[in-house]
Short mmCIF file of C-alpha atoms in Angstrom, two decimals:
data_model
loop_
_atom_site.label_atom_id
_atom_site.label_comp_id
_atom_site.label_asym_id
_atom_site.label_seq_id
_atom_site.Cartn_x
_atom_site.Cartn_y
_atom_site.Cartn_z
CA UNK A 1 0.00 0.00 0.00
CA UNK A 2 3.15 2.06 0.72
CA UNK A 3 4.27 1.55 -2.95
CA UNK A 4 0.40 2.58 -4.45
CA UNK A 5 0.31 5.84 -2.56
CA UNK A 6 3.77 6.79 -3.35
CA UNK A 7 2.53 6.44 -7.39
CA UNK A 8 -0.53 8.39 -6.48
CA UNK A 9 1.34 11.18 -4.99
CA UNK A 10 3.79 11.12 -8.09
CA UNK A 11 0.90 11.00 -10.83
CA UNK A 12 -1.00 13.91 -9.33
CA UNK A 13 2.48 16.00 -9.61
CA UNK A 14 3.04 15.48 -12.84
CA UNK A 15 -0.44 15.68 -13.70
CA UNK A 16 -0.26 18.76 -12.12
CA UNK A 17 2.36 20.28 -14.19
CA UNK A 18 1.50 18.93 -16.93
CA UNK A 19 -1.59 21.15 -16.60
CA UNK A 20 0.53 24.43 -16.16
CA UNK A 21 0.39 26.48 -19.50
CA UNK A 22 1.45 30.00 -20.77
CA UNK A 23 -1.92 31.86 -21.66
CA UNK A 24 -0.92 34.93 -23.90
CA UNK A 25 -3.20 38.17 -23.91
CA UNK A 26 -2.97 40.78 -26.60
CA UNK A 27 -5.59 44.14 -26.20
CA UNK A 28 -5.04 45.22 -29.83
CA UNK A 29 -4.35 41.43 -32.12
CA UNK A 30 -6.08 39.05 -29.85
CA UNK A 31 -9.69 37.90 -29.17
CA UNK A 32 -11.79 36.29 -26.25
CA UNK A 33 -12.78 33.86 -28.78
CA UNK A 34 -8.73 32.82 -29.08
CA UNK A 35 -7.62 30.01 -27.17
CA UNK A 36 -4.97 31.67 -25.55
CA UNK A 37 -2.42 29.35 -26.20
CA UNK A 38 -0.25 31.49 -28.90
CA UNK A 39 1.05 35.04 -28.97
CA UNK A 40 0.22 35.53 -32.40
CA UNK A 41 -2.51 34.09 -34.22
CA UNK A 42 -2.11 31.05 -36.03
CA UNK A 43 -5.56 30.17 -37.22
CA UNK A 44 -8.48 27.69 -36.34
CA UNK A 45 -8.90 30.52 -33.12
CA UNK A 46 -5.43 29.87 -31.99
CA UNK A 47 -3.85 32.94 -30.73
CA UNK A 48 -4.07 35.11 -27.76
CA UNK A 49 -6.93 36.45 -26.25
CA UNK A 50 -7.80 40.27 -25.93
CA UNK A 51 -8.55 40.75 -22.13
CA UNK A 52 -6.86 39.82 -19.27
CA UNK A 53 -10.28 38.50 -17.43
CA UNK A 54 -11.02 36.32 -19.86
CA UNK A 55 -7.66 34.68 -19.52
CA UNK A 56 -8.10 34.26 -15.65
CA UNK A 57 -11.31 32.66 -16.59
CA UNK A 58 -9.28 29.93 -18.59
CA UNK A 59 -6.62 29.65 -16.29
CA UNK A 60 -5.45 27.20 -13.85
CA UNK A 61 -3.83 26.87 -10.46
CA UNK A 62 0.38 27.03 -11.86
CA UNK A 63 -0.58 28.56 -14.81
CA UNK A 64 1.23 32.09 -16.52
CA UNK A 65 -0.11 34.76 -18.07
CA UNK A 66 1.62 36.46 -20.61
CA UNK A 67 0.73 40.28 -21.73
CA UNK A 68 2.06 41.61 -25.02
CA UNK A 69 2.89 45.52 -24.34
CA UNK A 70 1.02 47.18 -27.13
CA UNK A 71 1.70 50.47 -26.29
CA UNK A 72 -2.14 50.69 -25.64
CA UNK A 73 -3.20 50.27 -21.90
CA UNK A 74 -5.07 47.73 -20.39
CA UNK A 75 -7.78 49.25 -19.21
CA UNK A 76 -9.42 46.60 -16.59
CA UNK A 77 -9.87 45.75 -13.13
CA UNK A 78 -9.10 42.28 -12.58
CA UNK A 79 -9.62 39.89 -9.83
CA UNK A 80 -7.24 36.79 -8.79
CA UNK A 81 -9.33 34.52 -6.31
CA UNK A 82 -8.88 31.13 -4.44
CA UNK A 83 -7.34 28.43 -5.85
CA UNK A 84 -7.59 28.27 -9.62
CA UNK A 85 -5.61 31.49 -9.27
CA UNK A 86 -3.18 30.03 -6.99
CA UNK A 87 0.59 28.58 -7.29
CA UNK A 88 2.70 25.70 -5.98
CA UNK A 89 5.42 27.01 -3.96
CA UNK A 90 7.96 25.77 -6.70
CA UNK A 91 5.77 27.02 -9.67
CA UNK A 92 4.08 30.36 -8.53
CA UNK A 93 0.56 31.55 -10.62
CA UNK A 94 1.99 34.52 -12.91
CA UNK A 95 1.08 37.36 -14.33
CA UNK A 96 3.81 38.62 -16.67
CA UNK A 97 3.36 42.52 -17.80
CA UNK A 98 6.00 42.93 -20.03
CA UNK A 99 6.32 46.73 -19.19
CA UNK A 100 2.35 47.12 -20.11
CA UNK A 101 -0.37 49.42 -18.37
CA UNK A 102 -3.19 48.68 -16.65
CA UNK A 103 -5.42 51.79 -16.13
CA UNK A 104 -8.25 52.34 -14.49
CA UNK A 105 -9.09 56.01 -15.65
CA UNK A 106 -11.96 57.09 -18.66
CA UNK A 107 -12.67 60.50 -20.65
CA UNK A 108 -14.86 62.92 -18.48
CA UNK A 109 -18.10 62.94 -20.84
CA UNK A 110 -18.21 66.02 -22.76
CA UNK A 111 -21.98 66.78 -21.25
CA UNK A 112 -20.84 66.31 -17.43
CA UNK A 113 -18.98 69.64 -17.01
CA UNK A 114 -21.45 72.08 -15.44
CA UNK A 115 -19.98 75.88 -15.50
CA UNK A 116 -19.84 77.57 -12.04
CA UNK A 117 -18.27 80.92 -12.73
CA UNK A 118 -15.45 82.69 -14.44
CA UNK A 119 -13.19 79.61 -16.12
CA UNK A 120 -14.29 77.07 -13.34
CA UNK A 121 -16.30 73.68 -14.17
CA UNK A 122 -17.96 71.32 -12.04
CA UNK A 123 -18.03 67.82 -13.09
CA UNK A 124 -19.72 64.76 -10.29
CA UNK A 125 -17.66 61.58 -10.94
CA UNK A 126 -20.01 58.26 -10.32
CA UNK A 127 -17.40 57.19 -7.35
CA UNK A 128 -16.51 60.33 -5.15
CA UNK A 129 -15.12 59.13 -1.92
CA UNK A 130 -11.31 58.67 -3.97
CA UNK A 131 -10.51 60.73 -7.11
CA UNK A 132 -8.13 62.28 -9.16
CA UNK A 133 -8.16 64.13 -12.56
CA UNK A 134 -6.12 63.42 -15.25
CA UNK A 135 -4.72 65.97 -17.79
CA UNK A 136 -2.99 64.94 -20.91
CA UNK A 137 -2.55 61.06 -19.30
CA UNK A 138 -1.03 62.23 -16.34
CA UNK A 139 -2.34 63.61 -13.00
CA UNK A 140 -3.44 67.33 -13.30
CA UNK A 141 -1.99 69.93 -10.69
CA UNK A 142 -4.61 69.71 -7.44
CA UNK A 143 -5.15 72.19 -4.65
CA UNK A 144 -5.91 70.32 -1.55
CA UNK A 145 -9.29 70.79 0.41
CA UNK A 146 -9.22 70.38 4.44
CA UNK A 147 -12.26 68.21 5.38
CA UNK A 148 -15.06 70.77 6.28
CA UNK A 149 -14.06 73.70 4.04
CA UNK A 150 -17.11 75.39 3.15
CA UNK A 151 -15.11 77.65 0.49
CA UNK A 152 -14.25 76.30 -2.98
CA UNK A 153 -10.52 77.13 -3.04
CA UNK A 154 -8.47 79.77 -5.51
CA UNK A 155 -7.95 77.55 -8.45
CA UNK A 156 -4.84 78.69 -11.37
CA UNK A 157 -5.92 77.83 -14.65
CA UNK A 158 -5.08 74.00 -15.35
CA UNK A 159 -5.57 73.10 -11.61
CA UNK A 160 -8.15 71.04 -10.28
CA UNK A 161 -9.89 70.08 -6.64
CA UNK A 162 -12.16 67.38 -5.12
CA UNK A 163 -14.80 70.27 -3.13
CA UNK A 164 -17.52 68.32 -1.47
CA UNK A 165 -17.28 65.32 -3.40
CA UNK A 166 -17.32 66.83 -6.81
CA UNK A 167 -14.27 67.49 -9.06
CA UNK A 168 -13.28 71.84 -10.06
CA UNK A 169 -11.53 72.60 -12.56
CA UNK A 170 -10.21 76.19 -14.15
CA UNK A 171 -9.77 76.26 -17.64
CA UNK A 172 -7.59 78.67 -19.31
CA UNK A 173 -9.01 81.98 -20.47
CA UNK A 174 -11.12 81.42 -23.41
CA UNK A 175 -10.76 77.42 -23.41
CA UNK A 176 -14.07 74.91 -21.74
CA UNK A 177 -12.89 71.59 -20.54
CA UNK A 178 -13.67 69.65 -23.63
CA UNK A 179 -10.52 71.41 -25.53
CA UNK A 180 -8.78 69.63 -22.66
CA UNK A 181 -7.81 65.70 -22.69
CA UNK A 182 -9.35 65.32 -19.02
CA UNK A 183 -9.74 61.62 -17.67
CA UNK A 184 -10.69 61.06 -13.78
CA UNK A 185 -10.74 57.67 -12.37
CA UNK A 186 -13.57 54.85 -13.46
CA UNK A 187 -12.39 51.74 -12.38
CA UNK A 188 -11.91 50.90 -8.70
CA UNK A 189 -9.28 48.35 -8.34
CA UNK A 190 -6.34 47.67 -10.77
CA UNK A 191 -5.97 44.32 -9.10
CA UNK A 192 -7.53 42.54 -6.30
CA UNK A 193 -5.81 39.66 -4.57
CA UNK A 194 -8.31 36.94 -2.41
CA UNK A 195 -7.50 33.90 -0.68
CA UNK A 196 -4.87 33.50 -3.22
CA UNK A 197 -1.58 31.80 -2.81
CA UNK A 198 1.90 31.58 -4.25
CA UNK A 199 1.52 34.14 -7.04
CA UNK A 200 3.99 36.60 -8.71
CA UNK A 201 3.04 40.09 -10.79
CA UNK A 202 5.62 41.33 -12.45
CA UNK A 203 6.60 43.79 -14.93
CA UNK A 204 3.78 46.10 -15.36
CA UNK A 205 2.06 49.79 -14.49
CA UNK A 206 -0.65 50.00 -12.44
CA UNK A 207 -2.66 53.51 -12.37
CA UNK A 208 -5.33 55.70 -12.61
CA UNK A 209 -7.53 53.26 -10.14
CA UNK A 210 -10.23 54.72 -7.99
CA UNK A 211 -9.49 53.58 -4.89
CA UNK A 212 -5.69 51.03 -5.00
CA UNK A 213 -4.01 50.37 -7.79
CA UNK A 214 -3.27 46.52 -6.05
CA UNK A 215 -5.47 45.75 -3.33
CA UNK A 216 -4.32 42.32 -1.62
CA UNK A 217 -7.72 42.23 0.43
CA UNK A 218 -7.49 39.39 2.92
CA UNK A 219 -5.83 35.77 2.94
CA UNK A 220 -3.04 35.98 0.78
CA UNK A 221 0.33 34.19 0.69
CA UNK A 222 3.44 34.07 -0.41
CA UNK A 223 2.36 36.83 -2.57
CA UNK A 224 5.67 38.69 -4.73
CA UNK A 225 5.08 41.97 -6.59
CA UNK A 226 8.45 42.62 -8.37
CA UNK A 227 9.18 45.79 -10.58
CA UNK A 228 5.44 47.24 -10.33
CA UNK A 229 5.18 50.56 -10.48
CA UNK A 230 1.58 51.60 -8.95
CA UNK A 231 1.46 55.48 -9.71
CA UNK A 232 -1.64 58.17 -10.08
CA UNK A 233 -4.27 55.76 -8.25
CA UNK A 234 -6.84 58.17 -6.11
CA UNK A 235 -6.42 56.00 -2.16
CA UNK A 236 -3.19 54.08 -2.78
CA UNK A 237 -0.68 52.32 -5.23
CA UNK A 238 -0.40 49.07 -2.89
CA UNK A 239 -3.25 48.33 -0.38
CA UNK A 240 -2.51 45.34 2.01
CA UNK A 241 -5.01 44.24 4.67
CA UNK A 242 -7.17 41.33 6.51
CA UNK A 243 -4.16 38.40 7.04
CA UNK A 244 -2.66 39.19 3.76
CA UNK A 245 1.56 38.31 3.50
CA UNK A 246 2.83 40.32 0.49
CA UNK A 247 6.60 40.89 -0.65
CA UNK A 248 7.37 44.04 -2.48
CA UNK A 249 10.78 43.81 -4.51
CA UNK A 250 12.20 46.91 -6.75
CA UNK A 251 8.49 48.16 -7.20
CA UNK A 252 7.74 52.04 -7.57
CA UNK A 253 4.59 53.40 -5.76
CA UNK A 254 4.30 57.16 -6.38
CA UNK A 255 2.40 59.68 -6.95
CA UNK A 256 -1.30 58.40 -5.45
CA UNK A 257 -3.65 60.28 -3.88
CA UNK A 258 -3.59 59.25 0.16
CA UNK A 259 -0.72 57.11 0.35
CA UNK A 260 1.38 55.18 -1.32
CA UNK A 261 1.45 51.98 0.34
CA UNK A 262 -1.50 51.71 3.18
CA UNK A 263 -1.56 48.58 5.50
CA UNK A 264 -4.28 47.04 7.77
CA UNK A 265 -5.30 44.12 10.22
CA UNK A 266 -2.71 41.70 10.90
CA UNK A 267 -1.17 41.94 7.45
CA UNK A 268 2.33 41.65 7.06
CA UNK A 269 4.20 43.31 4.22
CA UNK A 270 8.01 43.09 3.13
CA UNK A 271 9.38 45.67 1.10
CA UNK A 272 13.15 45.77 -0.97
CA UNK A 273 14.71 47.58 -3.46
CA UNK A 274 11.86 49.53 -3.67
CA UNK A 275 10.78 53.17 -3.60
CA UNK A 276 8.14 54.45 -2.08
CA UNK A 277 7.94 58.77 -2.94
CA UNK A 278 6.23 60.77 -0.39
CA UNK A 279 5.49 63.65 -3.18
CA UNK A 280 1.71 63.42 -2.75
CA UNK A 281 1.00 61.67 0.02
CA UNK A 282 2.89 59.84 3.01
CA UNK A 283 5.04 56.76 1.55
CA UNK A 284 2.96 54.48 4.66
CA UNK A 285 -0.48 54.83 6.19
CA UNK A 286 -1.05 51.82 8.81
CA UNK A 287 -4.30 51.36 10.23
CA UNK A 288 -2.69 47.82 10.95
CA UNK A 289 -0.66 45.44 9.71
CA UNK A 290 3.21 45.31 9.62
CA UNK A 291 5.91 47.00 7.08
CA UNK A 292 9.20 45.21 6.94
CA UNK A 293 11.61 46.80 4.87
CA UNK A 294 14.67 44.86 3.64
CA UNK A 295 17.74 45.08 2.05
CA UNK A 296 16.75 41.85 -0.26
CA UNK A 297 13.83 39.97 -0.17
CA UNK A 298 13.99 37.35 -3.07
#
């Protein structure tokens, strides 16, 4: 009996990995209809798909996705949950970015700017507790509001403010917000991690998310985020809470809107080689959890 469970423990490994497969995603050549299984297509719906959800929903525990970097952005929130999205501790799940962009943001709709006086438009965003405004693909210049300010602020032309849960904005003299490429924050989440294990996201840019631009919620493991940057997202670039354990390796998280990494409950988060820029907002905010930082963590 010793010798029959020994082959069953040795056929469900190699079963195993024999299930583990590259699953290639392409936003501007592919197609959901693809099988995923080539980064070009090669016929008979052979060829890589066009969203990254669609590959999670094809993927296995072990498995690798593979993201061509179009030069167009990714513009989805994704979730990785339980075990299909899970690794083996010697053959993490992967998402591979290839130096592509998620982002989370959309165009302000021509009709939503309402004119308050002088250059300065009003527009009410659908999610208003988090937001930023985007000008020309990168965060505008924002005056900050002090809770309870009854007083729209002094706005320069070009600069913008979250008042009482609406978005301001001054044009220049002459100009309306539609001559403007203005974008503000649509999706919530770049990335949400759940009850996920052994995983690895790598090489990619994560911003313009409503509330984090990687939000490892609550039970995750032996999670490694190596050379991210998270950048422009409205709460944080890097959100780690519940019992979540999360390594951060040469990762960039800059430029959010209330911190850059925040941490809560008894999460536990390791951080190397990484930078963490305290231009617009502290570099931690811990309501919870624990930071470890570390001169190598891999």
């Amino acid at each position: 009996m010793r010798y029959v469970g020994a082959f069953v423990l040795v056929w469900i490994a190699l079963s195993a990995g024999a299930r583990a497969r590259d699953i290639y995603v392409d936003n501007v050549a592919g197609d959901d209809r693809f099988s995923g299984a080539a980064p070009a297509t090669q016929g008979a719906r052979i060829g890589p798909c066009r969203t990254i959800a669609h590959a999670l929903e094809l993927a296995t525990q072990g498995d690798r996705i593979v993201l061509a970097a179009t030069g167009v952005p990714y513009r989805e929130s994704i979730t990785l949950q339980a075990g299909r999205h899970s690794g083996f501790r010697d053959r993490p799940f992967e998402i591979l970015g290839s130096g592509a962009t998620l982002r989370g943001t959309a165009a302000v709709p021509r009709e939503a700017w309402e004119h308050v006086g002088r250059e300065v438009y009003r527009f009410s965003p659908p999610r208003k507790s988090f937001q930023l405004l985007f000008l020309d693909g990168k965060p505008a210049a924002r005056v900050a509001v002090v809770g309870g300010e009854l007083q729209l602020p002094d706005l320069q032309p070009r600069q913008w403010c979250l008042f009482q849960r609406d978005v301001y904005f001054r044009t220049e003299p002459g100009r309306i917000p539609d001559s403007y490429d203005l974008e503000y924050c649509a999706l919530q989440v770049g990335i949400t991690l759940y009850e996920v294990r052994n995983v690895v996201i790598q090489d990619l840019i994560v911003q313009g998310f409503q509330l984090d631009g990687i939000n490892a919620h609550d039970g995750v493991s032996d999670a490694w985020l190596h050379r991210l940057t998270c950048r422009g997202n409205a709460r944080s670039g890097l959100s780690v809470g519940g019992a979540s354990r999360v390594n951060v390796s040469q990762c960039l998280l800059g430029s959010n809107g209330e911190a850059q990494l925040r941490t809560e409950g008894y999460s536990q988060t390791r951080i190397s080689s990484s930078q963490l820029v305290d231009n617009t907002a502290p570099p931690v905010q811990s309501d919870g959890g624990n930071v470890l930082f570390q001169q190598d963590a891999h």
